[in-house]
PDB file of C-alpha atoms and ligand atoms in Angstrom:
ATOM      1  CA  MET A  11      -7.708  29.666  -5.950  1.00  0.00           C
ATOM      2  CA  SER A  12      -9.746  30.114  -9.130  1.00  0.00           C
ATOM      3  CA  PRO A  13     -13.520  29.618  -8.981  1.00  0.00           C
ATOM      4  CA  LYS A  14     -14.570  25.941  -9.361  1.00  0.00           C
ATOM      5  CA  SER A  15     -16.361  26.636 -12.682  1.00  0.00           C
ATOM      6  CA  ALA A  16     -13.069  27.844 -14.220  1.00  0.00           C
ATOM      7  CA  ALA A  17     -11.201  24.822 -12.898  1.00  0.00           C
ATOM      8  CA  PRO A  18      -9.939  22.498 -15.639  1.00  0.00           C
ATOM      9  CA  LEU A  19     -11.200  19.020 -16.436  1.00  0.00           C
ATOM     10  CA  GLY A  20      -8.570  16.299 -15.974  1.00  0.00           C
ATOM     11  CA  ILE A  21      -8.504  13.866 -18.899  1.00  0.00           C
ATOM     12  CA  VAL A  22      -6.503  10.694 -18.356  1.00  0.00           C
ATOM     13  CA  ALA A  23      -5.606   7.627 -20.408  1.00  0.00           C
ATOM     14  CA  ALA A  24      -3.230   4.805 -19.592  1.00  0.00           C
ATOM     15  CA  VAL A  25      -1.593   4.291 -22.937  1.00  0.00           C
ATOM     16  CA  GLU A  26       0.054   6.878 -25.179  1.00  0.00           C
ATOM     17  CA  GLU A  27      -1.879   6.018 -28.356  1.00  0.00           C
ATOM     18  CA  GLU A  28      -5.063   7.130 -26.627  1.00  0.00           C
ATOM     19  CA  ILE A  29      -4.032  10.707 -25.903  1.00  0.00           C
ATOM     20  CA  THR A  30      -1.799  11.573 -28.844  1.00  0.00           C
ATOM     21  CA  GLU A  31      -4.663  13.067 -30.866  1.00  0.00           C
ATOM     22  CA  LEU A  32      -6.037  15.007 -27.886  1.00  0.00           C
ATOM     23  CA  ILE A  33      -2.606  16.501 -27.218  1.00  0.00           C
ATOM     24  CA  GLY A  34      -2.385  17.411 -30.910  1.00  0.00           C
ATOM     25  CA  GLU A  35      -5.715  19.215 -30.518  1.00  0.00           C
ATOM     26  CA  LEU A  36      -4.419  21.055 -27.407  1.00  0.00           C
ATOM     27  CA  HIS A  37      -1.462  22.299 -29.456  1.00  0.00           C
ATOM     28  CA  ARG A  38      -3.876  24.223 -31.698  1.00  0.00           C
ATOM     29  CA  GLY A  39      -4.272  26.818 -28.919  1.00  0.00           C
ATOM     30  CA  PRO A  40      -2.142  28.268 -26.130  1.00  0.00           C
ATOM     31  CA  MET A  41      -0.871  25.476 -23.886  1.00  0.00           C
ATOM     32  CA  LYS A  42       1.980  24.520 -21.591  1.00  0.00           C
ATOM     33  CA  VAL A  43       3.560  21.299 -20.441  1.00  0.00           C
ATOM     34  CA  VAL A  44       4.128  20.782 -16.710  1.00  0.00           C
ATOM     35  CA  SER A  45       6.332  17.847 -15.614  1.00  0.00           C
ATOM     36  CA  ILE A  46       5.687  16.317 -12.199  1.00  0.00           C
ATOM     37  CA  GLY A  47       6.707  12.857 -10.986  1.00  0.00           C
ATOM     38  CA  GLN A  48       7.991  11.712 -14.395  1.00  0.00           C
ATOM     39  CA  ARG A  49       4.722  12.621 -16.091  1.00  0.00           C
ATOM     40  CA  ASN A  50       3.861  15.406 -18.490  1.00  0.00           C
ATOM     41  CA  TYR A  51       0.637  17.293 -17.837  1.00  0.00           C
ATOM     42  CA  TYR A  52      -0.609  19.143 -20.929  1.00  0.00           C
ATOM     43  CA  VAL A  53      -2.480  22.231 -19.758  1.00  0.00           C
ATOM     44  CA  GLY A  54      -4.618  24.073 -22.266  1.00  0.00           C
ATOM     45  CA  SER A  55      -8.061  24.191 -23.728  1.00  0.00           C
ATOM     46  CA  LEU A  56     -10.100  21.648 -25.705  1.00  0.00           C
ATOM     47  CA  TRP A  57     -13.274  22.747 -27.479  1.00  0.00           C
ATOM     48  CA  GLN A  58     -13.333  25.945 -25.408  1.00  0.00           C
ATOM     49  CA  GLN A  59     -12.906  24.208 -22.065  1.00  0.00           C
ATOM     50  CA  PRO A  60      -9.868  24.330 -19.797  1.00  0.00           C
ATOM     51  CA  CYS A  61      -8.340  20.863 -19.595  1.00  0.00           C
ATOM     52  CA  VAL A  62      -5.302  19.043 -18.267  1.00  0.00           C
ATOM     53  CA  VAL A  63      -4.533  15.955 -20.345  1.00  0.00           C
ATOM     54  CA  THR A  64      -2.091  13.325 -19.130  1.00  0.00           C
ATOM     55  CA  LEU A  65      -0.914   9.774 -19.459  1.00  0.00           C
ATOM     56  CA  ALA A  66      -1.309   7.802 -16.214  1.00  0.00           C
ATOM     57  CA  ARG A  67       0.639   4.817 -17.497  1.00  0.00           C
ATOM     58  CA  ILE A  68      -0.356   1.317 -16.432  1.00  0.00           C
ATOM     59  CA  GLY A  69      -1.544   0.004 -13.058  1.00  0.00           C
ATOM     60  CA  LYS A  70      -3.294   1.164  -9.907  1.00  0.00           C
ATOM     61  CA  VAL A  71      -0.357   3.002  -8.295  1.00  0.00           C
ATOM     62  CA  ALA A  72       0.373   4.898 -11.520  1.00  0.00           C
ATOM     63  CA  ALA A  73      -3.290   5.853 -11.829  1.00  0.00           C
ATOM     64  CA  ALA A  74      -3.643   6.906  -8.177  1.00  0.00           C
ATOM     65  CA  THR A  75      -0.486   9.065  -8.354  1.00  0.00           C
ATOM     66  CA  THR A  76      -1.763  10.779 -11.466  1.00  0.00           C
ATOM     67  CA  ALA A  77      -5.235  11.411 -10.040  1.00  0.00           C
ATOM     68  CA  THR A  78      -3.730  12.857  -6.854  1.00  0.00           C
ATOM     69  CA  ALA A  79      -1.501  15.239  -8.837  1.00  0.00           C
ATOM     70  CA  LEU A  80      -4.434  16.351 -10.979  1.00  0.00           C
ATOM     71  CA  ILE A  81      -6.433  17.173  -7.857  1.00  0.00           C
ATOM     72  CA  HIS A  82      -3.639  18.792  -5.809  1.00  0.00           C
ATOM     73  CA  GLU A  83      -1.451  20.459  -8.415  1.00  0.00           C
ATOM     74  CA  PHE A  84      -4.049  21.464 -10.984  1.00  0.00           C
ATOM     75  CA  GLY A  85      -7.278  21.783  -8.932  1.00  0.00           C
ATOM     76  CA  VAL A  86      -9.273  19.844 -11.542  1.00  0.00           C
ATOM     77  CA  ARG A  87     -13.064  20.071 -11.250  1.00  0.00           C
ATOM     78  CA  ALA A  88     -13.442  16.406 -12.293  1.00  0.00           C
ATOM     79  CA  ILE A  89     -11.522  13.523 -13.843  1.00  0.00           C
ATOM     80  CA  LEU A  90     -12.482  11.701 -17.012  1.00  0.00           C
ATOM     81  CA  PHE A  91     -10.701   8.405 -17.702  1.00  0.00           C
ATOM     82  CA  THR A  92     -10.725   6.941 -21.180  1.00  0.00           C
ATOM     83  CA  GLY A  93      -9.080   3.754 -22.365  1.00  0.00           C
ATOM     84  CA  VAL A  94      -9.459   0.090 -23.221  1.00  0.00           C
ATOM     85  CA  ALA A  95     -10.497  -2.975 -21.210  1.00  0.00           C
ATOM     86  CA  GLY A  96     -10.805  -6.725 -21.495  1.00  0.00           C
ATOM     87  CA  GLY A  97     -14.363  -8.040 -21.758  1.00  0.00           C
ATOM     88  CA  LEU A  98     -15.535 -10.423 -19.024  1.00  0.00           C
ATOM     89  CA  SER A  99     -19.219 -10.645 -19.862  1.00  0.00           C
ATOM     90  CA  ASN A 100     -19.994 -12.792 -22.895  1.00  0.00           C
ATOM     91  CA  ASN A 101     -22.416 -10.075 -24.009  1.00  0.00           C
ATOM     92  CA  LEU A 102     -19.499  -7.802 -24.888  1.00  0.00           C
ATOM     93  CA  GLY A 103     -17.794  -7.696 -28.249  1.00  0.00           C
ATOM     94  CA  ILE A 104     -14.515  -6.101 -29.240  1.00  0.00           C
ATOM     95  CA  GLY A 105     -15.189  -2.430 -29.977  1.00  0.00           C
ATOM     96  CA  ASP A 106     -18.135  -2.162 -27.584  1.00  0.00           C
ATOM     97  CA  ILE A 107     -18.030   0.698 -25.098  1.00  0.00           C
ATOM     98  CA  VAL A 108     -18.484   0.173 -21.359  1.00  0.00           C
ATOM     99  CA  ILE A 109     -19.385   3.181 -19.225  1.00  0.00           C
ATOM    100  CA  ALA A 110     -18.650   2.494 -15.555  1.00  0.00           C
ATOM    101  CA  ALA A 111     -21.698   2.508 -13.272  1.00  0.00           C
ATOM    102  CA  SER A 112     -19.390   1.350 -10.464  1.00  0.00           C
ATOM    103  CA  LEU A 113     -15.764   0.265 -10.010  1.00  0.00           C
ATOM    104  CA  MET A 114     -14.016  -2.306  -7.818  1.00  0.00           C
ATOM    105  CA  GLN A 115     -10.418  -3.401  -7.207  1.00  0.00           C
ATOM    106  CA  HIS A 116     -10.528  -7.127  -7.946  1.00  0.00           C
ATOM    107  CA  ASP A 117      -7.100  -7.811  -6.393  1.00  0.00           C
ATOM    108  CA  MET A 118      -7.856  -6.130  -3.058  1.00  0.00           C
ATOM    109  CA  ASP A 119      -7.849  -8.895  -0.461  1.00  0.00           C
ATOM    110  CA  ALA A 120      -7.031  -8.023   3.147  1.00  0.00           C
ATOM    111  CA  SER A 121      -8.950 -11.054   4.437  1.00  0.00           C
ATOM    112  CA  PRO A 122      -9.325 -12.260   7.098  1.00  0.00           C
ATOM    113  CA  LEU A 123      -8.859  -8.740   8.514  1.00  0.00           C
ATOM    114  CA  PHE A 124     -11.487  -7.355   6.145  1.00  0.00           C
ATOM    115  CA  PRO A 125     -13.866  -9.083   3.736  1.00  0.00           C
ATOM    116  CA  ARG A 126     -12.341  -9.871   0.328  1.00  0.00           C
ATOM    117  CA  HIS A 127     -12.545  -6.879  -2.059  1.00  0.00           C
ATOM    118  CA  GLN A 128     -13.416  -4.441   0.712  1.00  0.00           C
ATOM    119  CA  ILE A 129     -11.188  -1.347   0.766  1.00  0.00           C
ATOM    120  CA  PRO A 130      -9.771  -1.313   4.313  1.00  0.00           C
ATOM    121  CA  MET A 131     -10.865   1.632   6.434  1.00  0.00           C
ATOM    122  CA  LEU A 132     -13.269   2.893   3.786  1.00  0.00           C
ATOM    123  CA  ASP A 133     -15.835   0.222   4.561  1.00  0.00           C
ATOM    124  CA  ARG A 134     -16.819  -0.266   0.921  1.00  0.00           C
ATOM    125  CA  HIS A 135     -16.253  -2.658  -1.944  1.00  0.00           C
ATOM    126  CA  SER A 136     -17.016  -0.327  -4.845  1.00  0.00           C
ATOM    127  CA  PHE A 137     -17.059   3.312  -5.902  1.00  0.00           C
ATOM    128  CA  SER A 138     -19.686   5.113  -7.963  1.00  0.00           C
ATOM    129  CA  PRO A 139     -18.842   7.693 -10.581  1.00  0.00           C
ATOM    130  CA  CYS A 140     -20.653  11.046 -10.851  1.00  0.00           C
ATOM    131  CA  PRO A 141     -24.135  10.353 -12.321  1.00  0.00           C
ATOM    132  CA  LEU A 142     -24.228  13.570 -14.358  1.00  0.00           C
ATOM    133  CA  LEU A 143     -20.772  13.106 -15.914  1.00  0.00           C
ATOM    134  CA  THR A 144     -21.633   9.449 -16.567  1.00  0.00           C
ATOM    135  CA  GLU A 145     -24.861  10.407 -18.327  1.00  0.00           C
ATOM    136  CA  THR A 146     -22.977  12.932 -20.480  1.00  0.00           C
ATOM    137  CA  LEU A 147     -20.306  10.334 -21.250  1.00  0.00           C
ATOM    138  CA  THR A 148     -22.985   7.836 -22.323  1.00  0.00           C
ATOM    139  CA  GLN A 149     -24.603  10.414 -24.599  1.00  0.00           C
ATOM    140  CA  ALA A 150     -21.179  11.371 -25.966  1.00  0.00           C
ATOM    141  CA  SER A 151     -20.498   7.703 -26.780  1.00  0.00           C
ATOM    142  CA  ARG A 152     -23.852   7.459 -28.595  1.00  0.00           C
ATOM    143  CA  ASN A 153     -23.129  10.646 -30.540  1.00  0.00           C
ATOM    144  CA  PHE A 154     -19.696   9.332 -31.453  1.00  0.00           C
ATOM    145  CA  ILE A 155     -20.969   5.992 -32.747  1.00  0.00           C
ATOM    146  CA  GLU A 156     -23.864   7.584 -34.655  1.00  0.00           C
ATOM    147  CA  ASN A 157     -21.855  10.398 -36.200  1.00  0.00           C
ATOM    148  CA  HIS A 158     -18.459   8.918 -36.874  1.00  0.00           C
ATOM    149  CA  PRO A 159     -18.248   8.632 -40.650  1.00  0.00           C
ATOM    150  CA  ALA A 160     -15.825   5.713 -40.802  1.00  0.00           C
ATOM    151  CA  LEU A 161     -15.460   3.753 -37.595  1.00  0.00           C
ATOM    152  CA  PRO A 162     -12.672   1.202 -37.953  1.00  0.00           C
ATOM    153  CA  ARG A 163     -14.077  -2.204 -38.851  1.00  0.00           C
ATOM    154  CA  LEU A 164     -14.597  -4.422 -35.843  1.00  0.00           C
ATOM    155  CA  PRO A 165     -13.868  -8.178 -35.901  1.00  0.00           C
ATOM    156  CA  SER A 166     -17.596  -8.846 -35.322  1.00  0.00           C
ATOM    157  CA  GLY A 167     -18.571  -6.741 -38.345  1.00  0.00           C
ATOM    158  CA  GLN A 168     -21.264  -5.183 -36.119  1.00  0.00           C
ATOM    159  CA  SER A 169     -21.576  -1.629 -34.975  1.00  0.00           C
ATOM    160  CA  PRO A 170     -20.411  -1.077 -31.399  1.00  0.00           C
ATOM    161  CA  GLN A 171     -22.856  -1.376 -28.496  1.00  0.00           C
ATOM    162  CA  ILE A 172     -22.798   0.776 -25.362  1.00  0.00           C
ATOM    163  CA  HIS A 173     -23.041  -0.979 -21.979  1.00  0.00           C
ATOM    164  CA  SER A 174     -23.259   0.342 -18.430  1.00  0.00           C
ATOM    165  CA  GLY A 175     -22.091  -1.654 -15.408  1.00  0.00           C
ATOM    166  CA  LEU A 176     -19.319  -2.742 -13.111  1.00  0.00           C
ATOM    167  CA  ILE A 177     -15.691  -2.371 -14.211  1.00  0.00           C
ATOM    168  CA  VAL A 178     -13.050  -4.153 -12.126  1.00  0.00           C
ATOM    169  CA  SER A 179      -9.394  -3.139 -11.839  1.00  0.00           C
ATOM    170  CA  GLY A 180      -6.238  -4.894 -10.696  1.00  0.00           C
ATOM    171  CA  ASP A 181      -2.502  -4.980 -11.289  1.00  0.00           C
ATOM    172  CA  GLN A 182      -2.768  -7.871 -13.702  1.00  0.00           C
ATOM    173  CA  PHE A 183      -3.249  -8.177 -17.472  1.00  0.00           C
ATOM    174  CA  ILE A 184      -5.782 -11.007 -17.799  1.00  0.00           C
ATOM    175  CA  SER A 185      -4.837 -13.215 -20.721  1.00  0.00           C
ATOM    176  CA  ASP A 186      -5.987 -16.760 -20.025  1.00  0.00           C
ATOM    177  CA  LYS A 187      -9.379 -18.426 -19.698  1.00  0.00           C
ATOM    178  CA  LEU A 188      -8.646 -19.918 -16.284  1.00  0.00           C
ATOM    179  CA  THR A 189      -7.865 -16.563 -14.664  1.00  0.00           C
ATOM    180  CA  ARG A 190     -10.717 -14.906 -16.545  1.00  0.00           C
ATOM    181  CA  THR A 191     -13.191 -17.513 -15.278  1.00  0.00           C
ATOM    182  CA  ALA A 192     -11.892 -17.271 -11.703  1.00  0.00           C
ATOM    183  CA  LEU A 193     -12.275 -13.500 -11.817  1.00  0.00           C
ATOM    184  CA  HIS A 194     -15.752 -13.667 -13.303  1.00  0.00           C
ATOM    185  CA  THR A 195     -16.810 -16.311 -10.771  1.00  0.00           C
ATOM    186  CA  ALA A 196     -15.564 -14.137  -7.890  1.00  0.00           C
ATOM    187  CA  ILE A 197     -17.350 -11.050  -9.266  1.00  0.00           C
ATOM    188  CA  PRO A 198     -20.160 -12.328 -11.540  1.00  0.00           C
ATOM    189  CA  ASN A 199     -21.606  -8.892 -12.363  1.00  0.00           C
ATOM    190  CA  ALA A 200     -18.278  -7.515 -13.652  1.00  0.00           C
ATOM    191  CA  LEU A 201     -18.534  -6.469 -17.300  1.00  0.00           C
ATOM    192  CA  ALA A 202     -14.916  -5.590 -17.993  1.00  0.00           C
ATOM    193  CA  VAL A 203     -11.441  -5.691 -16.489  1.00  0.00           C
ATOM    194  CA  GLU A 204      -8.651  -3.122 -16.658  1.00  0.00           C
ATOM    195  CA  MET A 205      -5.808  -1.845 -14.509  1.00  0.00           C
ATOM    196  CA  GLU A 206      -6.552   1.734 -13.406  1.00  0.00           C
ATOM    197  CA  GLY A 207     -10.215   2.720 -13.020  1.00  0.00           C
ATOM    198  CA  GLY A 208     -10.737   1.391  -9.483  1.00  0.00           C
ATOM    199  CA  ALA A 209      -7.704   3.343  -8.244  1.00  0.00           C
ATOM    200  CA  ILE A 210      -8.810   6.612  -9.881  1.00  0.00           C
ATOM    201  CA  ALA A 211     -12.231   5.979  -8.310  1.00  0.00           C
ATOM    202  CA  GLN A 212     -10.796   5.524  -4.812  1.00  0.00           C
ATOM    203  CA  VAL A 213      -8.692   8.707  -5.002  1.00  0.00           C
ATOM    204  CA  CYS A 214     -11.666  10.704  -6.341  1.00  0.00           C
ATOM    205  CA  TYR A 215     -13.877   9.305  -3.581  1.00  0.00           C
ATOM    206  CA  GLU A 216     -11.355  10.255  -0.893  1.00  0.00           C
ATOM    207  CA  TYR A 217     -10.948  13.782  -2.313  1.00  0.00           C
ATOM    208  CA  SER A 218     -14.659  14.300  -3.158  1.00  0.00           C
ATOM    209  CA  THR A 219     -13.807  14.858  -6.809  1.00  0.00           C
ATOM    210  CA  PRO A 220     -16.364  13.844  -9.457  1.00  0.00           C
ATOM    211  CA  PHE A 221     -15.176  11.346 -12.045  1.00  0.00           C
ATOM    212  CA  ALA A 222     -16.370   9.141 -14.898  1.00  0.00           C
ATOM    213  CA  VAL A 223     -14.785   6.197 -16.716  1.00  0.00           C
ATOM    214  CA  MET A 224     -15.235   5.026 -20.288  1.00  0.00           C
ATOM    215  CA  ARG A 225     -13.591   1.862 -21.654  1.00  0.00           C
ATOM    216  CA  THR A 226     -13.612   0.335 -25.100  1.00  0.00           C
ATOM    217  CA  ILE A 227     -13.320  -3.445 -25.238  1.00  0.00           C
ATOM    218  CA  SER A 228      -9.996  -4.298 -26.877  1.00  0.00           C
ATOM    219  CA  ASP A 229      -9.906  -8.047 -26.097  1.00  0.00           C
ATOM    220  CA  THR A 230     -11.765 -10.755 -24.225  1.00  0.00           C
ATOM    221  CA  ALA A 231      -9.144 -11.346 -21.501  1.00  0.00           C
ATOM    222  CA  ASP A 232      -8.281 -14.825 -22.785  1.00  0.00           C
ATOM    223  CA  GLU A 233      -5.393 -16.424 -24.694  1.00  0.00           C
ATOM    224  CA  GLY A 234      -5.983 -14.059 -27.638  1.00  0.00           C
ATOM    225  CA  ALA A 235      -5.816 -10.959 -25.416  1.00  0.00           C
ATOM    226  CA  VAL A 236      -2.238  -9.850 -26.107  1.00  0.00           C
ATOM    227  CA  GLY A 237      -2.648  -9.866 -29.896  1.00  0.00           C
ATOM    228  CA  ALA A 238      -6.122  -8.333 -29.825  1.00  0.00           C
ATOM    229  CA  PHE A 239      -5.044  -5.642 -27.335  1.00  0.00           C
ATOM    230  CA  SER A 240      -1.990  -4.594 -29.390  1.00  0.00           C
ATOM    231  CA  ASP A 241      -3.952  -4.576 -32.622  1.00  0.00           C
ATOM    232  CA  PHE A 242      -6.778  -2.554 -31.113  1.00  0.00           C
ATOM    233  CA  LEU A 243      -4.392  -0.010 -29.605  1.00  0.00           C
ATOM    234  CA  LYS A 244      -2.606   0.506 -32.898  1.00  0.00           C
ATOM    235  CA  LYS A 245      -5.669   0.832 -35.085  1.00  0.00           C
ATOM    236  CA  VAL A 246      -8.747   1.781 -33.082  1.00  0.00           C
ATOM    237  CA  ALA A 247      -8.294   3.020 -29.484  1.00  0.00           C
ATOM    238  CA  SER A 248      -7.316   6.601 -30.261  1.00  0.00           C
ATOM    239  CA  VAL A 249     -10.231   7.039 -32.660  1.00  0.00           C
ATOM    240  CA  TYR A 250     -12.639   6.177 -29.841  1.00  0.00           C
ATOM    241  CA  SER A 251     -10.890   8.205 -27.126  1.00  0.00           C
ATOM    242  CA  TYR A 252     -10.598  11.306 -29.252  1.00  0.00           C
ATOM    243  CA  GLY A 253     -14.147  11.019 -30.628  1.00  0.00           C
ATOM    244  CA  VAL A 254     -15.902  10.370 -27.319  1.00  0.00           C
ATOM    245  CA  VAL A 255     -13.941  13.087 -25.459  1.00  0.00           C
ATOM    246  CA  ARG A 256     -14.731  15.585 -28.229  1.00  0.00           C
ATOM    247  CA  HIS A 257     -18.471  14.835 -28.031  1.00  0.00           C
ATOM    248  CA  PHE A 258     -18.305  14.889 -24.219  1.00  0.00           C
ATOM    249  CA  LEU A 259     -16.755  18.380 -24.151  1.00  0.00           C
ATOM    250  CA  GLN A 260     -19.132  19.651 -26.813  1.00  0.00           C
ATOM    251  CA  LEU A 261     -22.107  18.379 -24.769  1.00  0.00           C
ATOM    252  CA  GLN A 262     -20.715  20.059 -21.649  1.00  0.00           C
ATOM    253  CA  GLN A 263     -20.340  23.256 -23.664  1.00  0.00           C
ATOM    254  CA  GLY A 264     -24.026  23.013 -24.563  1.00  0.00           C
ATOM    255  CA  GLY A 265     -23.587  22.019 -28.205  1.00  0.00           C
TER     256      GLY A 265
HETATM  257  N1  ADE B  15      -6.909  -3.736 -20.483  1.00  0.00           N
HETATM  258  C1  ADE B  15      -7.246  -4.151 -21.715  1.00  0.00           C
HETATM  259  N2  ADE B  15      -7.336  -5.498 -21.763  1.00  0.00           N
HETATM  260  C2  ADE B  15      -7.034  -5.940 -20.524  1.00  0.00           C
HETATM  261  C3  ADE B  15      -6.934  -7.231 -19.950  1.00  0.00           C
HETATM  262  N3  ADE B  15      -7.156  -8.318 -20.675  1.00  0.00           N
HETATM  263  N4  ADE B  15      -6.587  -7.320 -18.635  1.00  0.00           N
HETATM  264  C4  ADE B  15      -6.344  -6.211 -17.916  1.00  0.00           C
HETATM  265  N5  ADE B  15      -6.422  -4.968 -18.420  1.00  0.00           N
HETATM  266  C5  ADE B  15      -6.764  -4.824 -19.710  1.00  0.00           C
END
């Protein structure tokens, strides 16, 4: 087993658009593609750091499978998840970045055996990412926003804000006000909703693997969500993912 410092960083996104540019960057140096469980794992180096980049696809099972393979098959030192989310807090605008301070699975409900949202047998409702990776990810997001010469125009016309807080995950694309309100009422401190982070968090917790999650708000989880999500993915998501990951790796490299 190689020393932990030489172990690669696992970089995961759910949707192809978000990793295309990173895989292009990997191709600039020596790299290989390993296929396991119908997924391709791109093993190489990004900004002088060993990395394994992969597409988890959508949902908690897909994310958990991918995280487990990264830990077992590639011995990653940590997992970084980047992608988009629906905004639940009214303080969030499309294009804002949310860095997870904690993650929950909003559709976990084994009541009355266990309290709603509690992960059975783990005795907890939420998971916390690695503070150091999270701090670096926050700084990387700031560097990206400040230094990106031409960020795609956001519907608000404002420059993106960075938020830190609770991200909730479930196997459901939230696209109507009624469901959004019910979700926000059940978990009032949730900032954003997506479909993978809480599963990655649980796997990393169980395997003592550090992780961090960054999400860009693509929609506001209401009737306009499908259109806003598709538009954002096509035009903006990859710019954010690539830019923030690049700054993150450069910060980790000491530059
Ligand atoms: N990811 C991006 N937008 C989302 C939404 N509205 N619901 C669930 N996951 C999402």
